[in-house]
Amino acid sequence: MTTVFVLEYHHQLLEIWRSRAVSGIRLDHVDFHCDMRGLFVDRGRSEVAWVGREPRGLDEGNFISHAIMEGWVGDIAWVYGTPGGRTHDVSGVVLESDLGRHLPWKQPRPASRREGVAYSETRLENWAGPRQRGWLDIDWDTFASLDIPIASIEARVESFLTLLRAGGGARPDAISVCYSPGYSHPTRPAFEVFVRELANLYRAETSRPDWKDEAGRQPSGLKLLIPGSVRTVLRESSDHMNRSLRRRGIFL
């Protein structure tokens, strides 16, 4: 029977994969963000590696990077709506075609290289639905991101459920759904309705792992000397400039 894992924070999914010890998962990752920060992907060679120095810790923005490098995920299809994708996710995965891959701090670390990892990106409207015997992972911010008008959430969710109902009968081995507080509008009741709809659609049982930890990116080095409010302004300015470049096809 398919299980729907209901998560609060997305990095908790890595603990599920570790506990199940199933390698080479075929992952359909439906998310506003890629959650692959710190990872370099050469799609032509099906190779991945950490960029710069290996991340010190786990958080919601890099948990799939850790899962790939640990061998749990071997094939990832990132599915994103509009807005979403690499034009909005400014600190995510580095691809072999990116202009920014030539920057010193984005160079892949050869010693960390892994082979045989497939990666693809698909807009939600072009997605054929989940793969048979794969893992369907859904972040609520696909529909309810703070960058999305709250009035459009219901229609976005219904459109997605309609797509799943017409998905040709493919049945994922497991499904995970994450609420992602801080990234999504405060829409808990709508989220719970969505979870029930998913469980009913696949005649699945639900599981709610009880982890209390909340991973987050902590400042380090010289950033500790900069007040938090100033760091926020600098980061927002940098993100705005980066998004403007990405909309023009320039990925730094």
mmCIF file of C-alpha atoms in Angstrom:
data_model
loop_
_atom_site.group_PDB
_atom_site.id
_atom_site.type_symbol
_atom_site.label_atom_id
_atom_site.label_comp_id
_atom_site.label_asym_id
_atom_site.label_seq_id
_atom_site.Cartn_x
_atom_site.Cartn_y
_atom_site.Cartn_z
ATOM 1 C CA MET A 1 0.000 0.000 0.000
ATOM 2 C CA THR A 2 1.168 3.507 -0.805
ATOM 3 C CA THR A 3 1.956 5.715 2.196
ATOM 4 C CA VAL A 4 1.550 9.497 2.273
ATOM 5 C CA PHE A 5 4.188 10.964 4.604
ATOM 6 C CA VAL A 6 3.055 14.334 5.956
ATOM 7 C CA LEU A 7 5.972 16.603 6.864
ATOM 8 C CA GLU A 8 6.323 19.995 8.454
ATOM 9 C CA TYR A 9 9.876 20.733 7.256
ATOM 10 C CA HIS A 10 11.159 19.286 4.028
ATOM 11 C CA HIS A 11 14.557 18.105 5.271
ATOM 12 C CA GLN A 12 12.721 15.546 7.422
ATOM 13 C CA LEU A 13 12.234 13.501 4.248
ATOM 14 C CA LEU A 14 15.937 12.618 4.258
ATOM 15 C CA GLU A 15 15.490 10.864 7.597
ATOM 16 C CA ILE A 16 12.709 8.749 6.087
ATOM 17 C CA TRP A 17 14.928 7.749 3.170
ATOM 18 C CA ARG A 18 17.777 6.911 5.532
ATOM 19 C CA SER A 19 15.521 4.791 7.732
ATOM 20 C CA ARG A 20 14.128 2.880 4.739
ATOM 21 C CA ALA A 21 17.619 2.365 3.259
ATOM 22 C CA VAL A 22 16.268 2.177 -0.292
ATOM 23 C CA SER A 23 18.870 3.373 -2.797
ATOM 24 C CA GLY A 24 18.403 4.822 -6.277
ATOM 25 C CA ILE A 25 14.944 6.332 -5.711
ATOM 26 C CA ARG A 26 13.223 7.730 -8.816
ATOM 27 C CA LEU A 27 12.001 11.040 -7.433
ATOM 28 C CA ASP A 28 9.353 13.368 -8.859
ATOM 29 C CA HIS A 29 10.030 16.517 -6.832
ATOM 30 C CA VAL A 30 7.106 18.949 -7.191
ATOM 31 C CA ASP A 31 8.347 22.153 -5.614
ATOM 32 C CA PHE A 32 8.797 25.892 -6.093
ATOM 33 C CA HIS A 33 12.495 25.267 -5.202
ATOM 34 C CA CYS A 34 14.907 22.528 -6.270
ATOM 35 C CA ASP A 35 16.309 21.919 -2.730
ATOM 36 C CA MET A 36 19.659 21.039 -4.325
ATOM 37 C CA ARG A 37 21.794 23.944 -3.148
ATOM 38 C CA GLY A 38 25.508 23.232 -3.218
ATOM 39 C CA LEU A 39 25.297 20.568 -5.928
ATOM 40 C CA PHE A 40 26.779 20.653 -9.435
ATOM 41 C CA VAL A 41 25.013 18.556 -12.091
ATOM 42 C CA ASP A 42 26.483 17.655 -15.480
ATOM 43 C CA ARG A 43 23.410 16.367 -17.301
ATOM 44 C CA GLY A 44 25.311 15.101 -20.334
ATOM 45 C CA ARG A 45 27.596 12.916 -18.214
ATOM 46 C CA SER A 46 24.966 12.081 -15.563
ATOM 47 C CA GLU A 47 27.460 13.192 -12.920
ATOM 48 C CA VAL A 48 27.063 15.232 -9.748
ATOM 49 C CA ALA A 49 29.471 16.743 -7.238
ATOM 50 C CA TRP A 50 29.526 19.205 -4.376
ATOM 51 C CA VAL A 51 30.630 22.716 -5.329
ATOM 52 C CA GLY A 52 33.152 24.633 -3.268
ATOM 53 C CA ARG A 53 33.441 23.178 0.174
ATOM 54 C CA GLU A 54 30.967 20.530 1.230
ATOM 55 C CA PRO A 55 27.995 22.035 3.128
ATOM 56 C CA ARG A 56 28.463 21.860 6.881
ATOM 57 C CA GLY A 57 24.917 20.906 7.699
ATOM 58 C CA LEU A 58 21.522 19.826 6.475
ATOM 59 C CA ASP A 59 18.637 22.203 5.813
ATOM 60 C CA GLU A 60 15.520 22.498 3.698
ATOM 61 C CA GLY A 61 17.427 24.005 0.786
ATOM 62 C CA ASN A 62 19.971 21.203 0.363
ATOM 63 C CA PHE A 63 18.395 17.984 1.673
ATOM 64 C CA ILE A 64 18.061 16.496 -1.824
ATOM 65 C CA SER A 65 21.736 17.273 -2.465
ATOM 66 C CA HIS A 66 22.592 15.209 0.615
ATOM 67 C CA ALA A 67 20.188 12.444 -0.484
ATOM 68 C CA ILE A 68 21.809 12.235 -3.911
ATOM 69 C CA MET A 69 25.347 12.228 -2.549
ATOM 70 C CA GLU A 70 24.406 9.537 -0.019
ATOM 71 C CA GLY A 71 22.952 7.394 -2.804
ATOM 72 C CA TRP A 72 19.280 7.391 -1.790
ATOM 73 C CA VAL A 73 18.129 9.322 -4.886
ATOM 74 C CA GLY A 74 19.437 8.278 -8.304
ATOM 75 C CA ASP A 75 16.963 9.972 -10.642
ATOM 76 C CA ILE A 76 15.319 13.322 -9.935
ATOM 77 C CA ALA A 77 12.717 15.123 -12.022
ATOM 78 C CA TRP A 78 12.139 18.634 -10.662
ATOM 79 C CA VAL A 79 8.592 19.764 -11.463
ATOM 80 C CA TYR A 80 7.723 23.412 -10.799
ATOM 81 C CA GLY A 81 4.848 25.772 -11.407
ATOM 82 C CA THR A 82 4.685 29.416 -12.447
ATOM 83 C CA PRO A 83 6.170 31.252 -10.669
ATOM 84 C CA GLY A 84 8.880 28.815 -9.620
ATOM 85 C CA GLY A 85 11.882 27.045 -11.076
ATOM 86 C CA ARG A 86 15.392 28.315 -11.594
ATOM 87 C CA THR A 87 14.319 31.849 -12.517
ATOM 88 C CA HIS A 88 13.116 32.220 -8.917
ATOM 89 C CA ASP A 89 15.299 29.731 -7.006
ATOM 90 C CA VAL A 90 18.481 31.794 -7.055
ATOM 91 C CA SER A 91 20.672 29.665 -4.767
ATOM 92 C CA GLY A 92 19.872 26.204 -6.035
ATOM 93 C CA VAL A 93 21.542 23.593 -8.221
ATOM 94 C CA VAL A 94 24.438 24.557 -10.535
ATOM 95 C CA LEU A 95 24.213 23.128 -14.064
ATOM 96 C CA GLU A 96 26.976 22.539 -16.586
ATOM 97 C CA SER A 97 25.412 25.166 -18.882
ATOM 98 C CA ASP A 98 25.392 27.971 -16.274
ATOM 99 C CA LEU A 99 27.670 30.936 -16.831
ATOM 100 C CA GLY A 100 28.209 31.029 -13.069
ATOM 101 C CA ARG A 101 29.695 27.528 -13.009
ATOM 102 C CA HIS A 102 33.059 29.147 -13.893
ATOM 103 C CA LEU A 103 33.104 31.174 -10.656
ATOM 104 C CA PRO A 104 35.730 29.896 -8.175
ATOM 105 C CA TRP A 105 33.207 29.109 -5.418
ATOM 106 C CA LYS A 106 31.032 27.089 -7.823
ATOM 107 C CA GLN A 107 33.711 24.708 -9.036
ATOM 108 C CA PRO A 108 32.806 21.016 -8.548
ATOM 109 C CA ARG A 109 34.917 19.063 -6.089
ATOM 110 C CA PRO A 110 36.265 16.053 -8.054
ATOM 111 C CA ALA A 111 36.728 13.978 -4.909
ATOM 112 C CA SER A 112 32.988 14.146 -4.227
ATOM 113 C CA ARG A 113 31.868 13.143 -7.731
ATOM 114 C CA ARG A 114 29.084 10.586 -8.192
ATOM 115 C CA GLU A 115 28.140 8.993 -11.497
ATOM 116 C CA GLY A 116 24.891 7.629 -12.884
ATOM 117 C CA VAL A 117 22.537 10.316 -11.542
ATOM 118 C CA ALA A 118 19.754 11.492 -13.869
ATOM 119 C CA TYR A 119 18.375 15.029 -13.568
ATOM 120 C CA SER A 120 15.618 16.833 -15.457
ATOM 121 C CA GLU A 121 13.394 19.877 -15.075
ATOM 122 C CA THR A 122 9.764 20.125 -16.173
ATOM 123 C CA ARG A 123 7.161 22.843 -15.905
ATOM 124 C CA LEU A 124 4.042 21.644 -14.120
ATOM 125 C CA GLU A 125 1.828 22.227 -17.150
ATOM 126 C CA ASN A 126 4.060 19.897 -19.212
ATOM 127 C CA TRP A 127 4.398 17.165 -16.604
ATOM 128 C CA ALA A 128 2.995 13.733 -17.485
ATOM 129 C CA GLY A 129 2.380 12.819 -13.846
ATOM 130 C CA PRO A 130 4.202 10.624 -11.333
ATOM 131 C CA ARG A 131 6.173 7.611 -12.469
ATOM 132 C CA GLN A 132 5.146 4.062 -11.678
ATOM 133 C CA ARG A 133 7.030 2.711 -8.645
ATOM 134 C CA GLY A 134 8.678 6.089 -8.082
ATOM 135 C CA TRP A 135 8.484 8.524 -5.149
ATOM 136 C CA LEU A 136 6.203 11.552 -5.476
ATOM 137 C CA ASP A 137 7.384 14.442 -3.301
ATOM 138 C CA ILE A 138 5.241 17.588 -3.075
ATOM 139 C CA ASP A 139 6.009 20.872 -1.383
ATOM 140 C CA TRP A 140 2.918 22.913 -0.529
ATOM 141 C CA ASP A 141 4.702 26.071 -1.693
ATOM 142 C CA THR A 142 4.189 24.839 -5.273
ATOM 143 C CA PHE A 143 0.625 26.114 -4.827
ATOM 144 C CA ALA A 144 0.860 28.437 -1.821
ATOM 145 C CA SER A 145 4.264 30.134 -2.039
ATOM 146 C CA LEU A 146 4.448 33.640 -0.624
ATOM 147 C CA ASP A 147 5.195 34.726 -4.215
ATOM 148 C CA ILE A 148 1.805 33.382 -5.360
ATOM 149 C CA PRO A 149 -1.504 35.273 -4.879
ATOM 150 C CA ILE A 150 -3.379 33.562 -2.061
ATOM 151 C CA ALA A 151 -6.649 33.780 -4.015
ATOM 152 C CA SER A 152 -5.239 31.450 -6.692
ATOM 153 C CA ILE A 153 -4.273 28.586 -4.367
ATOM 154 C CA GLU A 154 -7.538 26.659 -4.578
ATOM 155 C CA ALA A 155 -7.541 26.676 -8.387
ATOM 156 C CA ARG A 156 -3.875 25.624 -8.518
ATOM 157 C CA VAL A 157 -4.495 22.698 -6.179
ATOM 158 C CA GLU A 158 -7.561 21.521 -8.088
ATOM 159 C CA SER A 159 -5.668 21.706 -11.373
ATOM 160 C CA PHE A 160 -2.909 19.553 -9.888
ATOM 161 C CA LEU A 161 -5.345 16.969 -8.521
ATOM 162 C CA THR A 162 -7.063 16.824 -11.915
ATOM 163 C CA LEU A 163 -3.677 16.123 -13.497
ATOM 164 C CA LEU A 164 -3.049 13.275 -11.033
ATOM 165 C CA ARG A 165 -6.502 11.780 -11.659
ATOM 166 C CA ALA A 166 -5.735 11.719 -15.380
ATOM 167 C CA GLY A 167 -2.245 10.339 -14.860
ATOM 168 C CA GLY A 168 -2.774 7.064 -16.672
ATOM 169 C CA GLY A 169 -2.938 4.909 -13.566
ATOM 170 C CA ALA A 170 0.704 5.236 -12.541
ATOM 171 C CA ARG A 171 1.054 4.577 -8.834
ATOM 172 C CA PRO A 172 4.066 5.837 -6.871
ATOM 173 C CA ASP A 173 5.491 3.595 -4.164
ATOM 174 C CA ALA A 174 5.326 6.479 -1.700
ATOM 175 C CA ILE A 175 4.253 10.114 -1.470
ATOM 176 C CA SER A 176 5.575 12.888 0.740
ATOM 177 C CA VAL A 177 3.850 16.228 1.295
ATOM 178 C CA CYS A 178 5.511 19.113 3.118
ATOM 179 C CA TYR A 179 3.820 22.212 4.543
ATOM 180 C CA SER A 180 6.990 24.368 4.615
ATOM 181 C CA PRO A 181 6.062 27.113 7.095
ATOM 182 C CA GLY A 182 7.825 30.340 6.266
ATOM 183 C CA TYR A 183 7.729 29.614 2.537
ATOM 184 C CA SER A 184 3.968 29.157 2.156
ATOM 185 C CA HIS A 185 0.987 31.327 3.032
ATOM 186 C CA PRO A 186 -0.566 30.320 6.396
ATOM 187 C CA THR A 187 -3.073 27.955 4.815
ATOM 188 C CA ARG A 188 -3.048 24.938 7.132
ATOM 189 C CA PRO A 189 -6.733 23.954 6.611
ATOM 190 C CA ALA A 190 -6.325 23.906 2.818
ATOM 191 C CA PHE A 191 -3.125 21.877 3.196
ATOM 192 C CA GLU A 192 -4.915 19.266 5.305
ATOM 193 C CA VAL A 193 -7.700 18.997 2.728
ATOM 194 C CA PHE A 194 -5.037 18.449 0.049
ATOM 195 C CA VAL A 195 -3.437 15.653 2.120
ATOM 196 C CA ARG A 196 -6.809 13.901 2.458
ATOM 197 C CA GLU A 197 -7.480 14.237 -1.274
ATOM 198 C CA LEU A 198 -4.109 12.646 -2.073
ATOM 199 C CA ALA A 199 -4.674 9.782 0.356
ATOM 200 C CA ASN A 200 -8.143 9.140 -1.083
ATOM 201 C CA LEU A 201 -6.899 9.289 -4.669
ATOM 202 C CA TYR A 202 -4.268 6.597 -4.106
ATOM 203 C CA ARG A 203 -6.164 4.722 -1.369
ATOM 204 C CA ALA A 204 -3.132 5.375 0.783
ATOM 205 C CA GLU A 205 -2.476 5.434 4.486
ATOM 206 C CA THR A 206 -0.978 8.559 6.052
ATOM 207 C CA SER A 207 2.030 8.774 8.345
ATOM 208 C CA ARG A 208 3.109 11.842 10.317
ATOM 209 C CA PRO A 209 6.685 11.401 11.581
ATOM 210 C CA ASP A 210 7.143 13.375 14.782
ATOM 211 C CA TRP A 211 10.418 15.269 14.485
ATOM 212 C CA LYS A 212 10.709 18.499 16.398
ATOM 213 C CA ASP A 213 13.931 19.774 14.834
ATOM 214 C CA GLU A 214 13.856 22.706 12.456
ATOM 215 C CA ALA A 215 16.936 22.922 10.233
ATOM 216 C CA GLY A 216 17.936 26.357 9.072
ATOM 217 C CA ARG A 217 20.828 28.130 7.436
ATOM 218 C CA GLN A 218 22.965 29.705 10.130
ATOM 219 C CA PRO A 219 25.357 32.588 9.419
ATOM 220 C CA SER A 220 29.060 31.841 9.758
ATOM 221 C CA GLY A 221 32.423 33.535 9.330
ATOM 222 C CA LEU A 222 32.337 37.247 8.556
ATOM 223 C CA LYS A 223 28.523 37.133 8.261
ATOM 224 C CA LEU A 224 28.379 36.876 12.070
ATOM 225 C CA LEU A 225 29.685 40.462 12.233
ATOM 226 C CA ILE A 226 26.813 41.809 10.118
ATOM 227 C CA PRO A 227 23.480 42.572 11.863
ATOM 228 C CA GLY A 228 20.632 40.296 10.835
ATOM 229 C CA SER A 229 18.545 43.153 9.418
ATOM 230 C CA VAL A 230 21.438 44.245 7.192
ATOM 231 C CA ARG A 231 22.026 40.662 6.024
ATOM 232 C CA THR A 232 18.347 40.445 5.067
ATOM 233 C CA VAL A 233 18.482 43.644 2.983
ATOM 234 C CA LEU A 234 21.687 42.545 1.252
ATOM 235 C CA ARG A 235 20.298 39.078 0.514
ATOM 236 C CA GLU A 236 17.019 40.451 -0.868
ATOM 237 C CA SER A 237 18.895 42.909 -3.108
ATOM 238 C CA SER A 238 21.174 40.138 -4.359
ATOM 239 C CA ASP A 239 18.209 37.809 -5.003
ATOM 240 C CA HIS A 240 16.339 40.528 -6.914
ATOM 241 C CA MET A 241 19.340 41.171 -9.176
ATOM 242 C CA ASN A 242 19.922 37.432 -9.667
ATOM 243 C CA ARG A 243 16.298 36.806 -10.642
ATOM 244 C CA SER A 244 16.458 39.664 -13.160
ATOM 245 C CA LEU A 245 19.493 38.056 -14.794
ATOM 246 C CA ARG A 246 17.935 34.590 -14.767
ATOM 247 C CA ARG A 247 14.834 35.833 -16.544
ATOM 248 C CA ARG A 248 17.249 36.863 -19.308
ATOM 249 C CA GLY A 249 18.839 33.423 -19.370
ATOM 250 C CA ILE A 250 21.953 34.386 -17.374
ATOM 251 C CA PHE A 251 22.544 31.993 -14.469
ATOM 252 C CA LEU A 252 25.239 33.095 -12.034
#
